[in-house]
Every structure is written in C-alpha cells, then in structure tokens.
XYZ file of C-alpha atoms in Angstrom:
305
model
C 160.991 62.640 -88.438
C 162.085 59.538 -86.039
C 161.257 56.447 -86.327
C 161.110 54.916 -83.083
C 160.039 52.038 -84.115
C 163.176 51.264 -86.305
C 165.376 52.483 -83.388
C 163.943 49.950 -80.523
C 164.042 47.267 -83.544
C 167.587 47.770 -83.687
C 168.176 48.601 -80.246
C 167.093 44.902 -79.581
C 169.020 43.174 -82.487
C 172.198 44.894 -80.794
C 171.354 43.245 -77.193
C 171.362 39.852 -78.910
C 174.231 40.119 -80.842
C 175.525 40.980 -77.582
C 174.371 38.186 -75.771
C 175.265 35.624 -78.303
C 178.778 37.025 -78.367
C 178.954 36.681 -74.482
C 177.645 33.162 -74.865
C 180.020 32.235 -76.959
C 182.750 33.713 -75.139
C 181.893 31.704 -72.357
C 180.895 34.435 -69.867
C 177.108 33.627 -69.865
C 175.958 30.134 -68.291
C 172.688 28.246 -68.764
C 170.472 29.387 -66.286
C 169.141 32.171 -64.239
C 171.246 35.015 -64.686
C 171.086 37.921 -61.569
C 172.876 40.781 -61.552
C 174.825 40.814 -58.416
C 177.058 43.793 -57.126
C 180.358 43.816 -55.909
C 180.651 44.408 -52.120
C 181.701 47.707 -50.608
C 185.285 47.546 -49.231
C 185.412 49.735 -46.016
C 188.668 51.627 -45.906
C 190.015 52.526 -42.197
C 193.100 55.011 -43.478
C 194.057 55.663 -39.905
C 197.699 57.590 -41.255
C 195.384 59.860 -42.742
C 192.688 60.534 -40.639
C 195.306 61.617 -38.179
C 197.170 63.638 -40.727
C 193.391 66.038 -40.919
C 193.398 65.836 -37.632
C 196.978 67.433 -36.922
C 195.954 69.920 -40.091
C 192.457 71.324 -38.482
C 193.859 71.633 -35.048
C 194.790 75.335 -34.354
C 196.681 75.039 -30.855
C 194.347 77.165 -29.228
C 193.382 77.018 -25.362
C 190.758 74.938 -24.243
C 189.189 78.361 -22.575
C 189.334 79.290 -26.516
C 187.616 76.105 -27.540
C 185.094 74.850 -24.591
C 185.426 71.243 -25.900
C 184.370 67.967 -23.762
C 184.433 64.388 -24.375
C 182.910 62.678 -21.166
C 180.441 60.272 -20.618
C 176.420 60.738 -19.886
C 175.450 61.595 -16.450
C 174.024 58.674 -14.621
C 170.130 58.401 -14.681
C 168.043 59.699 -11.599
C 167.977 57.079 -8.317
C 165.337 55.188 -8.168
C 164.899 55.074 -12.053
C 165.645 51.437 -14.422
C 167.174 53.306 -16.656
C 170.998 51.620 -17.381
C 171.914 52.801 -20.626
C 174.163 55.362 -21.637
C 176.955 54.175 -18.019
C 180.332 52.584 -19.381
C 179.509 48.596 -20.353
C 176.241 49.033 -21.043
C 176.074 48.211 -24.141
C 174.431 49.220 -27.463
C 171.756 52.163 -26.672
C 168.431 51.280 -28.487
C 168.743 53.836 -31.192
C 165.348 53.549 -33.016
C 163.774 54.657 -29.612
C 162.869 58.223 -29.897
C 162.752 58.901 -25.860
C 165.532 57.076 -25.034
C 167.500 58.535 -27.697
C 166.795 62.459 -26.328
C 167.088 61.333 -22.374
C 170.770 60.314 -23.586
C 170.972 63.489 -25.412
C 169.825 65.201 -21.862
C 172.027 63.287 -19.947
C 175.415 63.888 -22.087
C 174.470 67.555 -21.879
C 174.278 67.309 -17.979
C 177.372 65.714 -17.436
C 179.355 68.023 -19.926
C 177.828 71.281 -17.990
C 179.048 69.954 -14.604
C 182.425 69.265 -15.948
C 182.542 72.311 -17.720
C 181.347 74.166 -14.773
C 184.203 72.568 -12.579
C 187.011 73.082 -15.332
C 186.131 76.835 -15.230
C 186.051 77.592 -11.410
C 189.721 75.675 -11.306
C 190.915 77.988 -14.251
C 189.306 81.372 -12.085
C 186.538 81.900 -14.404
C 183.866 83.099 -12.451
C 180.041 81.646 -14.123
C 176.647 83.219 -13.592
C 173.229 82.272 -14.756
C 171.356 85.578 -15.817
C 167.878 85.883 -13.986
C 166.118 86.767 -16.777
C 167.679 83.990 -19.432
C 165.401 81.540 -20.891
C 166.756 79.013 -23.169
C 165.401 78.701 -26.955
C 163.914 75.664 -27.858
C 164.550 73.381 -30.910
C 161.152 74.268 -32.321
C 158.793 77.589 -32.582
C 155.882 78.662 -30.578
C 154.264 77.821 -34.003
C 154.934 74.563 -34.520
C 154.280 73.302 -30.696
C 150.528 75.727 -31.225
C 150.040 73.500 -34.114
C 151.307 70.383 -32.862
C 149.046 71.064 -29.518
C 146.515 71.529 -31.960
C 146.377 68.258 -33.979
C 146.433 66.623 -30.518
C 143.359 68.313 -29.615
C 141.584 67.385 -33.123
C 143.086 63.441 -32.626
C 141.545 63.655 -28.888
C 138.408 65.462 -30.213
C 137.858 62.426 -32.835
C 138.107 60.111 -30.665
C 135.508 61.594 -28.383
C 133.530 61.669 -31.242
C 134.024 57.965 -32.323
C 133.290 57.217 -28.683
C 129.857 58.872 -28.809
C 129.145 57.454 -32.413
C 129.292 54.100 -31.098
C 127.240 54.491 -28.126
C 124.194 56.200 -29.999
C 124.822 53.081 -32.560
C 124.582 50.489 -29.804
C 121.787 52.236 -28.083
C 119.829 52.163 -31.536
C 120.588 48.699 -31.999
C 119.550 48.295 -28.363
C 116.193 49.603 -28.771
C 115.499 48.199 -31.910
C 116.032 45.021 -30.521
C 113.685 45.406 -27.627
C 110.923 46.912 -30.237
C 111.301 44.112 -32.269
C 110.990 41.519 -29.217
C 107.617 43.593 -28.512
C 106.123 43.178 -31.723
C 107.260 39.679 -31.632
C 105.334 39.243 -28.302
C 102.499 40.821 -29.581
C 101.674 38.874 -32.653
C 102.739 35.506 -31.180
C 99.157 36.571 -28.724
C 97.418 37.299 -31.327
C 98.404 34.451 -33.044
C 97.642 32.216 -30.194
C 94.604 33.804 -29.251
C 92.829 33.407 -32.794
C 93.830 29.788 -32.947
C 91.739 29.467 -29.653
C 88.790 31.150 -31.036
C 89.033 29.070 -34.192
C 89.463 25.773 -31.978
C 85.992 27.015 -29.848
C 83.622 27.846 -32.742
C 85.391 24.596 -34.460
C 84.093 22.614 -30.750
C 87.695 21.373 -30.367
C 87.620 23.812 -27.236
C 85.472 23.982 -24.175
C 86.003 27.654 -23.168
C 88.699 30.495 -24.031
C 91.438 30.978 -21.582
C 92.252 34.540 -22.195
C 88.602 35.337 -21.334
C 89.179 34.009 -18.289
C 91.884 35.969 -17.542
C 90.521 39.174 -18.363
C 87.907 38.121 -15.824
C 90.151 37.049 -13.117
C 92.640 40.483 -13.277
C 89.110 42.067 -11.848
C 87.592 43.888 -14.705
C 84.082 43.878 -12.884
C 85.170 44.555 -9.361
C 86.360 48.013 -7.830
C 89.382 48.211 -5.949
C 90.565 49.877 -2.814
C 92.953 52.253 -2.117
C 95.283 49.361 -1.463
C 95.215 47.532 -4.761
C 92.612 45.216 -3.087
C 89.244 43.601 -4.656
C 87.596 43.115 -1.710
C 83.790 44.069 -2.814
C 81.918 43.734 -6.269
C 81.581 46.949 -8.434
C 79.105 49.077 -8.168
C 77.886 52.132 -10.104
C 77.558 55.379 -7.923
C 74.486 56.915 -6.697
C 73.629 59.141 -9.996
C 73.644 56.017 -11.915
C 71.692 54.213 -9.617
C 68.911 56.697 -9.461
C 68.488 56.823 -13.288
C 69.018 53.282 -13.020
C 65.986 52.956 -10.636
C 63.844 55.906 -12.469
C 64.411 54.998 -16.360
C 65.259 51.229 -15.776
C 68.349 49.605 -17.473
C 67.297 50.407 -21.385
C 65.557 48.247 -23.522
C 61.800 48.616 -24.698
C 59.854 51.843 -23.560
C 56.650 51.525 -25.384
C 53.843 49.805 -24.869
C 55.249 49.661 -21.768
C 51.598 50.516 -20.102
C 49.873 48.088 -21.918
C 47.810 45.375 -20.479
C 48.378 41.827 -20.713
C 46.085 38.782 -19.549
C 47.836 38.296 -15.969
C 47.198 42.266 -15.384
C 43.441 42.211 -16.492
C 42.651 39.197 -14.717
C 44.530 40.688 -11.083
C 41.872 42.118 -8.758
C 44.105 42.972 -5.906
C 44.024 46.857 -6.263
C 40.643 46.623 -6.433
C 38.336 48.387 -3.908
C 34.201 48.544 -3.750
C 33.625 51.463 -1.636
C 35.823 53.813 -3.887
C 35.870 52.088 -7.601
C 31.838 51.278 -6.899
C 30.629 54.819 -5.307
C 29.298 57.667 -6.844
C 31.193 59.599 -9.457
C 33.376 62.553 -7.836
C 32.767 61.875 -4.351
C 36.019 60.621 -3.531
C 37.509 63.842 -4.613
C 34.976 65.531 -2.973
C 35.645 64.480 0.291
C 39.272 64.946 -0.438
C 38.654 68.372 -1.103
C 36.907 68.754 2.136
C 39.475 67.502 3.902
C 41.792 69.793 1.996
C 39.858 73.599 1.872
C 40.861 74.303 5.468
C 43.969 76.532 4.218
C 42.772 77.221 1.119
C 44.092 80.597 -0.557
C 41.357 83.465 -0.536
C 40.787 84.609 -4.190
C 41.978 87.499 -6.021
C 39.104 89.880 -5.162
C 38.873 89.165 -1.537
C 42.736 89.766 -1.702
C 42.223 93.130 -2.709
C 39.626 94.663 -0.843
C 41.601 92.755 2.090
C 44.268 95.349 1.357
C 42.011 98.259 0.590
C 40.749 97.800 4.526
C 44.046 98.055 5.797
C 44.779 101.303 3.990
C-alpha cells in the first residue's frame, strides 16, 4: 500500500531544499520569479539546402517533369482586384476568397504557359469532349453542405415570422387594452355625473343629451338624413287607435259625475217614446229584402220541379 500522502509531503520538502539551495547560490532574486524561454534561433543553412537540392534532382526532361514557376495571371479587366501582380505586396492570407482566386489565377497562368511550352516542343494537346474535372469535395458533402444552408435559410424564415406574429400580438393587445381603457374611463365619468345630479351639484346629464341629439327618436332616410320625426307604421297605429296606448282597461265604462251630468246625446222623441218602436220602424224600413223562411224555400223548389 502507498502512501501518497507521505510521498507529496516529501515531494514538497525536496522543492524547498531546492529552492533554498538556489537562494543561496545566488541564482534566485527577491521578487517575482517567471519562467521565461529562450528564443528560437532560425537557422538559414543555405550550403545545405542546396546540397538536397542537387541530391533529389534526377536530370530528367522538363517533358518528363511538367514543372512551372511563373507568376498568377492578371485579374479580369474591369475588376479592383491588384493582388497576386509583381510589387503588390503581401496577399491577405486569412481571406478565404482571396486566397482560392490566387489559387485560380496561378493555375491559369501555369496552363497557358504550359500550353505554349508544349506546342514549341511539337506536342500536340487536346481537351477530351467528354472530360469533366473532379472537384476537391464529394457530391456528398456539397448535398449536405446545400443542405445546412437550406435549414440556416429555413430558420431564419422562421425567426422572421416568429417576430411578426409577436409584434402583431403585442399590437393588438395594445389596442384592446386602449379599448377597455376608453371604456371604463366613460363609465367612470358618466357615474360621477349621475352622482353629481341626484347630489344637485348638476343641472342635467350630458350624455343624455347626446343620446338624444344622435336621433334615437327620429327615423332616417335613405340618405343618412333626419329630416321627419319617427313614426310607428300603420299596424301599430291601428292597434294604437283600437286598444289605446296600455294602461288601465277596467272600469273603463264606468260613469263619473261630468258623464252623468252631460245631456248632449240626449234625444226626447227616441229616449221618451214608446218601448220598441224605434226598432220597429227600423225594421220596417229594413223587411223589404228580407230572406223568405225555410218552408217557403222549399215548396219554392218543389214548384219548380
């Protein structure tokens, strides 16, 4: 069994002892002590780069080899595009596009040189019809690069529409609220009226008079326009005029002092005469197309048959 705990005891008594001994020795100084490393020395051994060089080379043709040092092509006219000519400077290495449009370029340029150095040797160059150049990465990679651009552009269609719906919610809640706001501010204002007028503080209630002046009680024409009072139509008038406007019905028949005492309807020669003559002589008047009865009907028809 270990004991770790003795170890690291003694681990750390040996790193003192250490550092007392430096101390001592004059190699530690009071203060911050950081451990700094020694800087790289580049070495630039031209002798023997040249010596690989002279060991690697074969002495073959350059037909054998197909090598080119030349620089890139010059970018398209009409392009601002300087990098990659002769003077230009430092190209701008952490940008991706640049980078491969020098890569592109440097390609170019070594074709068309190539191209030339081959038709001045007598090799004769043809492009197959049916050659299509591999690219750098697989049909699956660009389907599922192609894809996350789709999902990026899908979610941020999606965002898009989020946002709307939330401003249109906050939208409408705002205008609800202003509504209700409206609403019992009125109400508010209209009970303090009717508290002022039963309190006498008040003369008369201003949203009564409003309700009256919009034209509650008058009809309007097919333009909008209160030109005449409202009436009721002609059913409602007739039952109007035959069972009167409501109220009381009994004792409706009754008698009072002012109807007892009128004698205007009164008349000698028919409320004084004998009884039943009245009727009599308008039954005189009346028997001159008077129905034969039922027996004289009959033996009417009996004669004509």
């Amino acid at each position: 069994m270990v004991d770790f705990h003795h170890s690291s005891d003694s681990e750390a008594a040996d790193s003192d002892e250490e550092l007392q001994r430096a101390f001592a020795a004059g190699k530690l100084k009071p203060g911050l002590n950081v451990v700094v490393e020694a800087p790289k020395q580049s070495i630039n051994n031209v002798t023997g780069m040249k010596q690989k060089l002279k060991e690697l080379q074969q002495g073959l043709d350059w037909v054998e080899r197909l090598d080119l040092t030349n620089p890139p092509a010059p970018p398209p006219p009409g392009s601002n595009e300087t990098e990659g000519t002769e003077g230009s400077g430092v190209a701008e290495t952490d940008n991706d596009f640049k980078r491969e449009l020098r890569f592109y370029r440097q390609a170019q340029a070594s074709v068309l040189t190539g191209l030339a150095k081959l038709h001045k040797l007598g090799i004769k160059t043809r492009r197959p019809d049916d050659y299509f150049a591999e690219m750098s990465k697989t049909d699956d990679h660009m389907k599922r690069i192609r894809e996350k651009l789709l999902e990026k552009q899908q979610g941020i269609e999606n965002r898009d529409k989020a946002r709307k719906l939330r401003d249109l919610k906050k939208y409408g809640k705002k205008v609800q609220q202003d509504v209700l706001q409206k609403r019992h501010k009125e109400k508010r204002e209209m009970l303090d009226a009717v508290k002022k007028f039963r309190k006498g503080q008040k003369d008369k209630l201003d949203f009564l008079e409003e309700t009256e002046g919009k034209g509650k009680g008058k009809q309007q024409n097919r333009h909008g326009k209160t030109d005449q009072p409202f009436q009721p139509n002609r059913k409602r008038q007739y039952k109007n005029t035959k069972f009167g406007y409501g109220g009381q019905k009994k004792r409706g028949k009754m008698n009072t002092k002012e109807s007892a005492s009128d004698m205007s309807g009164f008349s000698k020669k028919i409320n004084q005469g004998k009884p039943g003559k009245q009727y009599a002589n308008k039954n005189k008047k009346g028997n001159k197309n008077k129905r034969p009865g039922k027996t004289q009907r009959q033996t009417m028809k009996n004669r004509q048959k």
